[in-house]
Coordinates of C-alpha atoms (C1' of nucleotides) in Angstrom, one line a residue:
Chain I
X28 CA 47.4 59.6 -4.2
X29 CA 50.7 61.7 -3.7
X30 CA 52.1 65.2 -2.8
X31 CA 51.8 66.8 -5.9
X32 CA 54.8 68.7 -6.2
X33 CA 54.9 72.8 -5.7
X34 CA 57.6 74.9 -7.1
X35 CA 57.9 78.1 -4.8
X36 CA 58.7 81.4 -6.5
X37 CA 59.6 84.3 -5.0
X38 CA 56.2 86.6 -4.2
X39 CA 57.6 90.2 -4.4
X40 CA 59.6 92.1 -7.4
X41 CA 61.8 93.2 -4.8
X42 CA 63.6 90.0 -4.6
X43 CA 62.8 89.1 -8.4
X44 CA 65.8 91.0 -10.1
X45 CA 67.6 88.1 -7.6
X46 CA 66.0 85.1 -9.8
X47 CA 67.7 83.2 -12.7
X48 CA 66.9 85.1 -15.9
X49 CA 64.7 81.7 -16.9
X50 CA 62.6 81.8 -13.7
X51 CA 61.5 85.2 -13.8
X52 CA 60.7 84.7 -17.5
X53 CA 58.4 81.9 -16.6
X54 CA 56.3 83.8 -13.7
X55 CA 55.6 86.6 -15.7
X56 CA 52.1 86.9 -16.8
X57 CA 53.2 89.6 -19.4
X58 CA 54.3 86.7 -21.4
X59 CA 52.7 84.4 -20.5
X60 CA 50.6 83.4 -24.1
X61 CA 47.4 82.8 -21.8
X62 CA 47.4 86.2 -20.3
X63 CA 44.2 87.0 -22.6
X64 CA 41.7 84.5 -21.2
X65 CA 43.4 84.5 -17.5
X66 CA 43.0 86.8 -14.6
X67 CA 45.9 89.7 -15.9
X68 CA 43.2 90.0 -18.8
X69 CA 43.1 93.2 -20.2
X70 CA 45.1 95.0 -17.4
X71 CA 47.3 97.6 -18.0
X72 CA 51.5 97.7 -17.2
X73 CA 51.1 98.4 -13.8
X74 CA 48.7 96.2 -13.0
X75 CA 49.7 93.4 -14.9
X76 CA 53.2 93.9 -12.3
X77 CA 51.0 93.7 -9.6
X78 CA 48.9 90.5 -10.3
X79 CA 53.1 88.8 -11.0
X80 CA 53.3 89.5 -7.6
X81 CA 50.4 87.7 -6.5
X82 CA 51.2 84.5 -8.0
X83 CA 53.8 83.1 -5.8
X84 CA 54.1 79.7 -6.5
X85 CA 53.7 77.3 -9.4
X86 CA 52.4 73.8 -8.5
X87 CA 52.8 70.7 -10.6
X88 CA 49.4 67.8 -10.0
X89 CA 49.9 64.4 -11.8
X90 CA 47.3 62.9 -13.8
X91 CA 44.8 61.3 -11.3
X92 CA 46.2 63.3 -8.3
X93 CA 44.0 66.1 -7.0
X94 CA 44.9 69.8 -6.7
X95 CA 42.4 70.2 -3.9
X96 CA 39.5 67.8 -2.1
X97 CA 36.2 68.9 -0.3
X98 CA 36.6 70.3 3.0
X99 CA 40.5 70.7 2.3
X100 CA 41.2 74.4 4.1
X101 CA 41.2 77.5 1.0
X102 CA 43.7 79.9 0.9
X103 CA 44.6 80.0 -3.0
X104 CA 42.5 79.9 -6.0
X105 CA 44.6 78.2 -9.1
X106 CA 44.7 79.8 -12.6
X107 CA 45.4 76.8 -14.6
X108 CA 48.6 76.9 -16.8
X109 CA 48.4 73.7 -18.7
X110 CA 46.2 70.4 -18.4
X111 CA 42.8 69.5 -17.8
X112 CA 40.8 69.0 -14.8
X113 CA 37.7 67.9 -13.8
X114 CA 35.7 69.4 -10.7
X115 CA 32.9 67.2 -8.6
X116 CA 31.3 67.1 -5.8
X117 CA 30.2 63.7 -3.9
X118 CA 27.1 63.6 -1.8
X119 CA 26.2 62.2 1.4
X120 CA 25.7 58.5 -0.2
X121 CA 29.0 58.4 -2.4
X122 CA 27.1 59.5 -5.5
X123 CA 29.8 61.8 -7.6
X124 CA 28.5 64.4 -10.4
X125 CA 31.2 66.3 -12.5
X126 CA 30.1 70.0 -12.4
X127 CA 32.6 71.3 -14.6
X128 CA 36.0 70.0 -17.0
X129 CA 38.8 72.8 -17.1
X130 CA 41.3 74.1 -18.8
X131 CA 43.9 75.9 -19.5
X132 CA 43.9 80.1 -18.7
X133 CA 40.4 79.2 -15.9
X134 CA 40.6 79.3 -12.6
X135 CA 40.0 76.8 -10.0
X136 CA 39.2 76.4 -6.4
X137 CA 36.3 79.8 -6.2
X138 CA 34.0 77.7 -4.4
X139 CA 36.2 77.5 -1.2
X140 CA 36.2 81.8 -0.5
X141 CA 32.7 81.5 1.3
X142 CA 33.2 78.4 3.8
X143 CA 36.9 78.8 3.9
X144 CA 37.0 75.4 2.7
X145 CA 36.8 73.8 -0.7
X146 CA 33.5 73.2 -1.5
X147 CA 34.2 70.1 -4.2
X148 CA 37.8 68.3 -5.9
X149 CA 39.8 69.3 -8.5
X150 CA 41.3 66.2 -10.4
X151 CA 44.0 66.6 -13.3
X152 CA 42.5 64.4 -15.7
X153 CA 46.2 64.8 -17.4
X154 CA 49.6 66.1 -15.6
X155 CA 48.7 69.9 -15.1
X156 CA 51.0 73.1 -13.9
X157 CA 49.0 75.9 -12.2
X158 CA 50.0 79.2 -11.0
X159 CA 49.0 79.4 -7.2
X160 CA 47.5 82.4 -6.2
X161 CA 46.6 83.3 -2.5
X162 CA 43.5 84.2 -2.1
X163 CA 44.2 87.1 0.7
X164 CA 47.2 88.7 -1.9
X165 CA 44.3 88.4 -4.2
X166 CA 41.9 90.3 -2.1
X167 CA 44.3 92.6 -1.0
X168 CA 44.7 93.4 -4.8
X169 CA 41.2 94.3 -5.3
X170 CA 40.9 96.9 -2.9
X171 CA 44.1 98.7 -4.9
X172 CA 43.4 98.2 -7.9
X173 CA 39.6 98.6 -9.2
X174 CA 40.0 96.7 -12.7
X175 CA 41.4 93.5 -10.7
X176 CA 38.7 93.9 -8.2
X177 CA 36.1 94.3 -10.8
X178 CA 37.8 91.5 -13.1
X179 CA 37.4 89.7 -9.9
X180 CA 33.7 89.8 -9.5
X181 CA 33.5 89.5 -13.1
X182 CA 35.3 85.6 -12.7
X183 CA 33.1 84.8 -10.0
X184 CA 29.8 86.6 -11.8
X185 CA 30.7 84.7 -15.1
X186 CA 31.4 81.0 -12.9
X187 CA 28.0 81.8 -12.2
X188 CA 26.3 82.1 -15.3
X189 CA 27.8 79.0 -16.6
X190 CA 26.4 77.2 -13.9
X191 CA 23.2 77.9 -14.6
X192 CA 24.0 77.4 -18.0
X193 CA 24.3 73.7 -17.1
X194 CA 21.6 74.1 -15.1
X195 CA 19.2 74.9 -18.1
X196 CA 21.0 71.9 -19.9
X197 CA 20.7 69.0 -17.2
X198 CA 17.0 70.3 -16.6
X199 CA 15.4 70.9 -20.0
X200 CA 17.5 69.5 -22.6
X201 CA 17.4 65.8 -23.9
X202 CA 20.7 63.2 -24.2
X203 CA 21.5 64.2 -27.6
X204 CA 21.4 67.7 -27.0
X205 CA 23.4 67.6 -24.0
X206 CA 26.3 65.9 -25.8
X207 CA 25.9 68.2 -28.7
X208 CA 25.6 71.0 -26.4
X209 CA 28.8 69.7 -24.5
X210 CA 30.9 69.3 -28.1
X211 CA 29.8 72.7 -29.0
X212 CA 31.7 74.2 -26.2
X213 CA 34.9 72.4 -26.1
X214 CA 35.2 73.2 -29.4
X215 CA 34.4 77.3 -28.5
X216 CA 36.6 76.8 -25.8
X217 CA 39.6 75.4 -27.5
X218 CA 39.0 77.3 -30.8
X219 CA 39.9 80.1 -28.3
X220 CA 42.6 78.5 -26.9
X221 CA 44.3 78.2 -30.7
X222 CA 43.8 74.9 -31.5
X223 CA 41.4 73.5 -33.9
X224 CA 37.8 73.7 -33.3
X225 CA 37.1 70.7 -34.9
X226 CA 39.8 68.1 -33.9
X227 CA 40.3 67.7 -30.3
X228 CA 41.3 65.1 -27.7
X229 CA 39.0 64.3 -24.8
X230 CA 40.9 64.2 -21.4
X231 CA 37.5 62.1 -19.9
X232 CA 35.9 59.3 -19.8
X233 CA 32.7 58.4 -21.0
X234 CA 31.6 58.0 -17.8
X235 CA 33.1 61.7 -16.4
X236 CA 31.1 63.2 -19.5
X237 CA 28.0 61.4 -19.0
X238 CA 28.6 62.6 -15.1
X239 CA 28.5 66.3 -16.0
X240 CA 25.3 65.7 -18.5
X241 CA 23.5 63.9 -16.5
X242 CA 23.7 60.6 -18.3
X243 CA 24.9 56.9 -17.8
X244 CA 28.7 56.5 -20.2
X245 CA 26.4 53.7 -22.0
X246 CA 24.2 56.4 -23.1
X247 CA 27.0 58.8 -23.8
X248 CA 28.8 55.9 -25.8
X249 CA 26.1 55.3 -28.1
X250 CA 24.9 58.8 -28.9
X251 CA 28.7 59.3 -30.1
X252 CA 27.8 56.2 -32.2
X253 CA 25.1 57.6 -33.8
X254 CA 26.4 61.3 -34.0
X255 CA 28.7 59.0 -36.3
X256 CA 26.5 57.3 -38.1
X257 CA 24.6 60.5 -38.7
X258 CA 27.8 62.1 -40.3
X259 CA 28.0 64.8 -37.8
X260 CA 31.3 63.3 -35.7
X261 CA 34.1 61.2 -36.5
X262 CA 35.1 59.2 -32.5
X263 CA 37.3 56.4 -32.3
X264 CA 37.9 56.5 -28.2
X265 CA 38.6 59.8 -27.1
X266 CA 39.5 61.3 -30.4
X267 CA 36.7 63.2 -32.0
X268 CA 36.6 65.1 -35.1
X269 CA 33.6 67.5 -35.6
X270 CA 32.5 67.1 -39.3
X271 CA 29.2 69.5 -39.2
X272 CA 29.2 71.9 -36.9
X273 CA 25.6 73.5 -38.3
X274 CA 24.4 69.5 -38.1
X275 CA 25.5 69.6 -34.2
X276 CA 24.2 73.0 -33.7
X277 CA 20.8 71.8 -35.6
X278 CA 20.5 68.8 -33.5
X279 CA 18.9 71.7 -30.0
X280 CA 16.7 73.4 -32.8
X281 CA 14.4 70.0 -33.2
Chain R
X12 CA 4.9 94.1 -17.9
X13 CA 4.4 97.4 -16.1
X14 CA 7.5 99.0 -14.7
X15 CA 7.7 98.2 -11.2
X16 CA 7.4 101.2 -8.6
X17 CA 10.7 103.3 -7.2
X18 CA 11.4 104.2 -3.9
X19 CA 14.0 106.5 -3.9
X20 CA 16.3 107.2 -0.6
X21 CA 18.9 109.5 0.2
X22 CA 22.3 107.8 -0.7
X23 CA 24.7 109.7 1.5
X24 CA 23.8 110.2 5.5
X25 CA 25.0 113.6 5.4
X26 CA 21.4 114.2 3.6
X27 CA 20.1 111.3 5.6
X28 CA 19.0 113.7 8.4
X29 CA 16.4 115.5 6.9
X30 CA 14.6 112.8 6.0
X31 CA 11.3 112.2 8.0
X32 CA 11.8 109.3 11.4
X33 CA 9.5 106.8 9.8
X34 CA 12.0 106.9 5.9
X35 CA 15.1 106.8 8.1
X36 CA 14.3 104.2 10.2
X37 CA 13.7 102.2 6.8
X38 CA 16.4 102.4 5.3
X39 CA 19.0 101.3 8.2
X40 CA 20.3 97.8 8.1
X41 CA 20.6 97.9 11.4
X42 CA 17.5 97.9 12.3
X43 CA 16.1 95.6 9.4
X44 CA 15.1 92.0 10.9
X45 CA 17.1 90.5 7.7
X46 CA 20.2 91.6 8.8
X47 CA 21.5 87.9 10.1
X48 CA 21.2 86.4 6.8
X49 CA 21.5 89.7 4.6
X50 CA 24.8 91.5 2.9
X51 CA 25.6 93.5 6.3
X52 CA 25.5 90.0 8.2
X53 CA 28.6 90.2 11.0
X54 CA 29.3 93.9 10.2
X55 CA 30.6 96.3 13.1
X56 CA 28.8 99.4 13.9
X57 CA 31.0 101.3 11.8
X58 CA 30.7 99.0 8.3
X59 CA 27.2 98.5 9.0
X60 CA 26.9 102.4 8.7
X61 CA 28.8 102.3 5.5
X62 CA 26.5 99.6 3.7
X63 CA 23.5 101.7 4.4
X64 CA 25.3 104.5 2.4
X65 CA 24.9 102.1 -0.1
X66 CA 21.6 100.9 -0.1
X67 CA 20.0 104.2 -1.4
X68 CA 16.7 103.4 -2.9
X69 CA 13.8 100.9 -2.2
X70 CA 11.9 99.2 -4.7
X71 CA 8.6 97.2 -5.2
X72 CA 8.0 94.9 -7.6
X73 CA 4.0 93.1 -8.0
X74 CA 3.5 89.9 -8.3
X75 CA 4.3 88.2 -12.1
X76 CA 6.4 91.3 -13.0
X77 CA 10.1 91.2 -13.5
X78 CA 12.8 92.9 -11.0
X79 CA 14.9 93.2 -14.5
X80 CA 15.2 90.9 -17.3
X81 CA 17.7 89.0 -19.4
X82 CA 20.0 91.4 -21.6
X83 CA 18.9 94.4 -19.3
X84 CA 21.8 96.7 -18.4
X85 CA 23.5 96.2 -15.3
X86 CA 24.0 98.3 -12.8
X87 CA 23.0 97.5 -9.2
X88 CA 22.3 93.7 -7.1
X89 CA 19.2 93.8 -4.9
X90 CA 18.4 92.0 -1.6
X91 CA 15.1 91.0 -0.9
X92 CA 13.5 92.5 1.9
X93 CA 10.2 90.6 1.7
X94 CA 8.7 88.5 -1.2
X95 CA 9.1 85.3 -2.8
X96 CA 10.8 85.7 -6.5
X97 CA 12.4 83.2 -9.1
X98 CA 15.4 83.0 -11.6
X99 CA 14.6 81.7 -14.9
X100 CA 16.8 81.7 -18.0
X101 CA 15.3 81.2 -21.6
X102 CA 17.5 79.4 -24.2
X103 CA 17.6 80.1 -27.7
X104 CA 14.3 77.5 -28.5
X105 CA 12.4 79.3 -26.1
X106 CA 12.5 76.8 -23.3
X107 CA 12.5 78.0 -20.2
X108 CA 14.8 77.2 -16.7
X109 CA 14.1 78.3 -13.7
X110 CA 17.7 78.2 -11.8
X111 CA 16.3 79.4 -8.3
X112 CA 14.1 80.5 -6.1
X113 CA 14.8 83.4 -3.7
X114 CA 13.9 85.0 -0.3
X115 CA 13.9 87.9 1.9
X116 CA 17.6 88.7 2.8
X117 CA 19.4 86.7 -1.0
X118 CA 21.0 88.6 -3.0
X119 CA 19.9 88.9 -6.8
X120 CA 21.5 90.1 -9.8
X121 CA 25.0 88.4 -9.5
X122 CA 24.7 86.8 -12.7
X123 CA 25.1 90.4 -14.6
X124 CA 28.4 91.7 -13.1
X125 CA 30.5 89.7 -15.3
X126 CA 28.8 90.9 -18.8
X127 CA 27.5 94.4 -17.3
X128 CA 24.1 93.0 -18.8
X129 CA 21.9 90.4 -16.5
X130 CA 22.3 86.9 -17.6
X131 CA 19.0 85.7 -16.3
X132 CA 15.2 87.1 -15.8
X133 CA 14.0 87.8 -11.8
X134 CA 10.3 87.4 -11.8
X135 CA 8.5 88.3 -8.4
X136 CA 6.4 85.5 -7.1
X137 CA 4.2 87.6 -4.8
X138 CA 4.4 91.0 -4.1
X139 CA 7.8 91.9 -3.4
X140 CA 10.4 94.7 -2.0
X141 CA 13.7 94.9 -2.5
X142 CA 16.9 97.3 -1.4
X143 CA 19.0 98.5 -4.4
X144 CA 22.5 98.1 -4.2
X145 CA 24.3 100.1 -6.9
X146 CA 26.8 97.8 -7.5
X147 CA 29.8 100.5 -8.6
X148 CA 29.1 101.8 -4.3
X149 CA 28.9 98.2 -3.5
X150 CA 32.8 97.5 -5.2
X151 CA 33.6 101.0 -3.8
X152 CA 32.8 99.7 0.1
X153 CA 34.5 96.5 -0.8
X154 CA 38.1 98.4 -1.6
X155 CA 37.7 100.3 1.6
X156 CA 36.2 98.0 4.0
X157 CA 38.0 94.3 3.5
X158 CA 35.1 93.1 5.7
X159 CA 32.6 93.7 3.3
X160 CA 34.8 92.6 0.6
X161 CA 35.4 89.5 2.4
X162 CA 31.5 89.0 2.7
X163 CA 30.6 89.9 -1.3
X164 CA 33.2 87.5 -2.4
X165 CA 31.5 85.2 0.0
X166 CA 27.8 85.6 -1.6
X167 CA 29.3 85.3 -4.6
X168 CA 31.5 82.2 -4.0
X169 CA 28.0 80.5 -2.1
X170 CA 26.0 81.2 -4.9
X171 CA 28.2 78.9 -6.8
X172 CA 28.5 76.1 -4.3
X173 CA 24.9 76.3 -4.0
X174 CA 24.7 76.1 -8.2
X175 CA 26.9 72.6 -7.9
X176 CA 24.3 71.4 -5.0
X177 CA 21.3 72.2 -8.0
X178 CA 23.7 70.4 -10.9
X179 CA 24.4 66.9 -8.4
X180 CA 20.3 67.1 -8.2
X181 CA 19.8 67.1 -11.8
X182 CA 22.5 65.1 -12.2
X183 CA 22.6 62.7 -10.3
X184 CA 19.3 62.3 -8.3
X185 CA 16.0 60.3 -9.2
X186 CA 12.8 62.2 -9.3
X187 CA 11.5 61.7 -6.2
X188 CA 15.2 62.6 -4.2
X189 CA 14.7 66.0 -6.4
X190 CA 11.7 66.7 -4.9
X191 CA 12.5 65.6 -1.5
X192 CA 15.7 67.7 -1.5
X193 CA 13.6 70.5 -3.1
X194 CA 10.8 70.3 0.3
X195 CA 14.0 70.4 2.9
X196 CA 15.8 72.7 1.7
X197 CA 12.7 75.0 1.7
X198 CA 12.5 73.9 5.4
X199 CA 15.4 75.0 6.2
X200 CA 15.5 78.4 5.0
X201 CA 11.8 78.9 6.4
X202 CA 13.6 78.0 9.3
X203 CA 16.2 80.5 9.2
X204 CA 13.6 83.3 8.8
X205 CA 12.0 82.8 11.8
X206 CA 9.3 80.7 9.8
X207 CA 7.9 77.1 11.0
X208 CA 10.3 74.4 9.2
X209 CA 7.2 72.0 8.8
X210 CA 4.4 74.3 7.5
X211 CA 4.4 76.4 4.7
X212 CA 3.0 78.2 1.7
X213 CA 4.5 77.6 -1.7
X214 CA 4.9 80.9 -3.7
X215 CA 5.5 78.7 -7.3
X216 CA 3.4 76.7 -9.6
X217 CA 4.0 72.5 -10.1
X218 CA 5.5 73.8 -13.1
X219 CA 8.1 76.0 -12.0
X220 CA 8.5 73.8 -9.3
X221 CA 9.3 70.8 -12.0
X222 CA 11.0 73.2 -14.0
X223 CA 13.8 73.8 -10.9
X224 CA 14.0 70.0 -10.8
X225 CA 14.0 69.3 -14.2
X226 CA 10.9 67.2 -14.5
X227 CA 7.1 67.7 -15.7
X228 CA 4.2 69.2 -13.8
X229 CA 2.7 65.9 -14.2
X230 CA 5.7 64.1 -12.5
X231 CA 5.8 67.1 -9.7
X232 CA 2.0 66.5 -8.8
X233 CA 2.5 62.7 -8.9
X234 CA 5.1 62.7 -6.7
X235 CA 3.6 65.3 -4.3
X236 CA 0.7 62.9 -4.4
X237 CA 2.7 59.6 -3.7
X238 CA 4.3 62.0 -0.6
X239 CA 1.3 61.9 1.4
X240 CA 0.1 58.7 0.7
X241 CA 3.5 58.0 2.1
X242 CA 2.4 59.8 5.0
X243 CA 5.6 61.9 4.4
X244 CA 3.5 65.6 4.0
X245 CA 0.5 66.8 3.4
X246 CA -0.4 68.9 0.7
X247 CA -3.0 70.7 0.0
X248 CA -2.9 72.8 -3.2
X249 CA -0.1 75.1 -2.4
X250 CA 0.3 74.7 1.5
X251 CA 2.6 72.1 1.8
X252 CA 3.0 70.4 6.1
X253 CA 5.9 68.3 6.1
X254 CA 4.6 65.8 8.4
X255 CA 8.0 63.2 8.8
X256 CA 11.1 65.4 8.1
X257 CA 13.2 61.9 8.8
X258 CA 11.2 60.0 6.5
X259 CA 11.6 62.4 3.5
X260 CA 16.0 62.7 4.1
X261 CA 15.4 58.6 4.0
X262 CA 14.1 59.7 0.7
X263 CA 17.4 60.1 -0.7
X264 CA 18.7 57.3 1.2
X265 CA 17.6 54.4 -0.5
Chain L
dC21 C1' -21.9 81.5 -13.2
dG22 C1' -19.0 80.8 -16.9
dT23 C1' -14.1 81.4 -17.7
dT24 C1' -9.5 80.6 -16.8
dG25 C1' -5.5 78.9 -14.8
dC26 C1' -3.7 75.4 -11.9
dG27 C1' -3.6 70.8 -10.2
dT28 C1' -4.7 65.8 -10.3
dT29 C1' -5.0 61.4 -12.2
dG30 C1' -4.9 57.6 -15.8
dA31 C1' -3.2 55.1 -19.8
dA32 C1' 0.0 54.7 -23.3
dT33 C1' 4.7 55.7 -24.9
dA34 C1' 9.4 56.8 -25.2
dA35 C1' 13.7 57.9 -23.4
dG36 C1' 17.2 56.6 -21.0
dG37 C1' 18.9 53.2 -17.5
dT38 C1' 20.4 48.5 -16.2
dC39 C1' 22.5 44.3 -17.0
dA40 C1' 25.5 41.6 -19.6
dA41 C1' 28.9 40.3 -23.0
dA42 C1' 32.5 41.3 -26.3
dT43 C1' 36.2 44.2 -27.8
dA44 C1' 39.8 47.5 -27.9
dG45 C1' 43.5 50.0 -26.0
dA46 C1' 46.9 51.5 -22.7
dG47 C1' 50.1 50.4 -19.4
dT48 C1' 53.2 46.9 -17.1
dG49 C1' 56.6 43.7 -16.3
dG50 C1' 59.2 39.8 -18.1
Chain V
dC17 C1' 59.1 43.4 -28.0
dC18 C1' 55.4 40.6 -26.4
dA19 C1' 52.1 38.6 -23.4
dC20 C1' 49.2 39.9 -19.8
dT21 C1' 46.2 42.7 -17.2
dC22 C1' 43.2 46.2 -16.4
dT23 C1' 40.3 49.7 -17.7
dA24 C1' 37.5 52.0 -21.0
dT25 C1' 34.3 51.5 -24.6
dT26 C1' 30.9 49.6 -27.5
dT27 C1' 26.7 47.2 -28.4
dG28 C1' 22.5 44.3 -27.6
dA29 C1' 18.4 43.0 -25.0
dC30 C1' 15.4 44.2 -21.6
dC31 C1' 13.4 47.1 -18.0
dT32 C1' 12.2 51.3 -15.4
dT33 C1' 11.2 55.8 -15.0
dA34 C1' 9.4 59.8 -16.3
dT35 C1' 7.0 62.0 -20.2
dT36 C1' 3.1 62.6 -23.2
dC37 C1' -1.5 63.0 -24.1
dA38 C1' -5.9 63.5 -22.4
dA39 C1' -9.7 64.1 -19.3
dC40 C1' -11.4 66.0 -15.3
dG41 C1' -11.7 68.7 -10.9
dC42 C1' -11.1 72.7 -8.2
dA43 C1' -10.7 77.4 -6.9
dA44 C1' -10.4 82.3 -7.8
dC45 C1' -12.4 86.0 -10.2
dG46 C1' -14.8 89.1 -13.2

DNA sequence: CGTTGCGTTGAATAAGGTCAAATAGAGTGG
DNA sequence: CCACTCTATTTGACCTTATTCAACGCAACG
């Protein structure tokens, strides 16, 4: 497990007009063509300028590495730029669940503001660039401009809702609608993202997936058989190809 | 469903003077014995004076009837001043998940800042009280006291640690770690109110208690039934006596 | 004092887990 | 480029756990 390597950019717009005409292109948020599922979402000039100056660093995390571990100290939260990741937690006897796969325009590292320290790890299941943002520049942003506070709370309201989300899924749903459950929304999530809704690549293992649904990769492994065999998926290893989306959708309504 | 009764308070102090000793001594935080664990926990004089601007009506809400509901408009969070309530959400079947259960001095209503509509239906266990917190003052007092800020984000951030402690139970844990982890952590925030860690009344049915943990009421009653043959607790209906604290953490040790 | 909701318990069943073996890919170094 | 290694995946057989179905008991309440 190495360093993963962190690019600093320059935090103020003072010193920005200084910065190679490629650099500043790349810190912008304006242009950046995740700005509409990020934090800058839906801000207006002004305070789109302001957020660029919160994000002061880029940081590069190989596939494997971690961006952050449990009880490592929080400053920044990480909007990701490109990759996956994987969030967990590990209890007291080694036992690891996944509580969440992320990707590209989400942010990472929220559960760290209350203890000061990361709550869980963040784990690039492929090499991933993130935009560092410090958590104080962040706060400091709020208090001076309303839409990024409330955009703020809205993050951390909306982290919330997904976990109980998962919460209603690991308690009341059964295997097979889990993993349909857990298709459905990649799919949503990368449909959004621009890419195809139903052809995707799956950064985890079957054993990371059956993790966050509760379920051994054995079980995982063969519901993707028989998702198959049932003509609603085409899998051959971490390809999968969604051929009925109303099939999938019909398997929770059983 | 009737609609639950209204206190109403004077939200600025300059009117706060006219109103009789007994109301005015109600509504300070200062003087509330929640105030450790509640939203003005660690505030100086000063910010503590500014949060009670903000708590500016009192409301009661009997036993089986909802605080507010799923898809009801957002506008305010509520701390519990005394009363036992629960979170459910319903998915599109009709199944139902309850996601927590909450005390005097949690916060509830989190889940609806991010959609301005609440995610998730708060259902009053016993007969309960609760302070409103208009949440536009509550944003208001974070952009002008960073203390304050510092402590919302904090709730908020806790709220989703605690979430990822509910998804490793779910997820990871066997039935009978669920429901020991369920009976501790009860303990401990009995504890923290002042209440005895080993003795207490639960507010919730086997069923939303099975619900919580994902299992059956069956499985819930079984296992509360295997607990004192264990010589672990003693239940009795709802009044639960935790009778060998060490023996139910080995619990999950096994 | 019957009704109703909640809780307990037993027996049968099903869902998912465990163990084991075979296979397929991906990555590595010669 | 190929052989080798290692890890991920698939699949089968069997087992365990929790669910389902059903009956009954208890306590509160009109």
């Amino acid at each position: 497990m190495q360093t993963a390597t962190i690019t600093r950019i320059e935090p103020r717009t003072a010193i920005l007009s200084t910065i190679p005409q490629l650099r500043k292109f790349e810190v912008t948020c304006s242009s950046c063509n995740l700005r509409e599922m990020c934090l800058p979402m839906d801000l207006d000039a002004e305070a789109m300028r302001r957020v660029e100056q919160v994000v002061y660093a880029r940081r590069r995390v190989r596939r494997g590495d971690s961006l952050f571990n449990a009880g490592d100290e929080f400053s920044a939260v990480y909007a990701i730029r490109s990759g996956f990741l994987k969030m967990t937690v590990i209890n007291d006897d080694g036992r690891e669940q996944v509580t969440g796969f992320n990707m590209p325009g989400e942010l990472l590292g929220l559960d760290g503001i209350g203890t000061g320290r990361y709550h869980g790890n963040a784990v690039a299941l492929e090499d991933a660039e993130l935009c560092v943002l410090p958590f104080s520049l962040l706060e400091e942003l709020g208090r001076e401009v309303p839409t990024m506070q409330r955009h703020l709370h809205g993050v951390l309201s909306r982290e919330i809702v997904r976990d109980h989300g998962v919460m209603m899924l690991l308690g009341s749903m059964r295997a097979e609608e889990r993993l349909a459950t857990f298709l459905l929304n990649l799919s949503k999530r990368f449909t959004r993202r621009g890419y195809s809704p139903s052809d995707f690549h799956l950064r985890m293992t079957r054993e990371e997936i059956g993790s966050y649904l509760g379920l051994k990769l054995e079980t995982v492994s063969r519901l993707f058989s028989r998702f198959q065999e049932d003509g609603l998926i085409e899998v051959q290893q971490k390809h999968v190809r969604i051929v009925d989306i109303a099939g999938l959708e019909a398997v929770m309504g059983d």
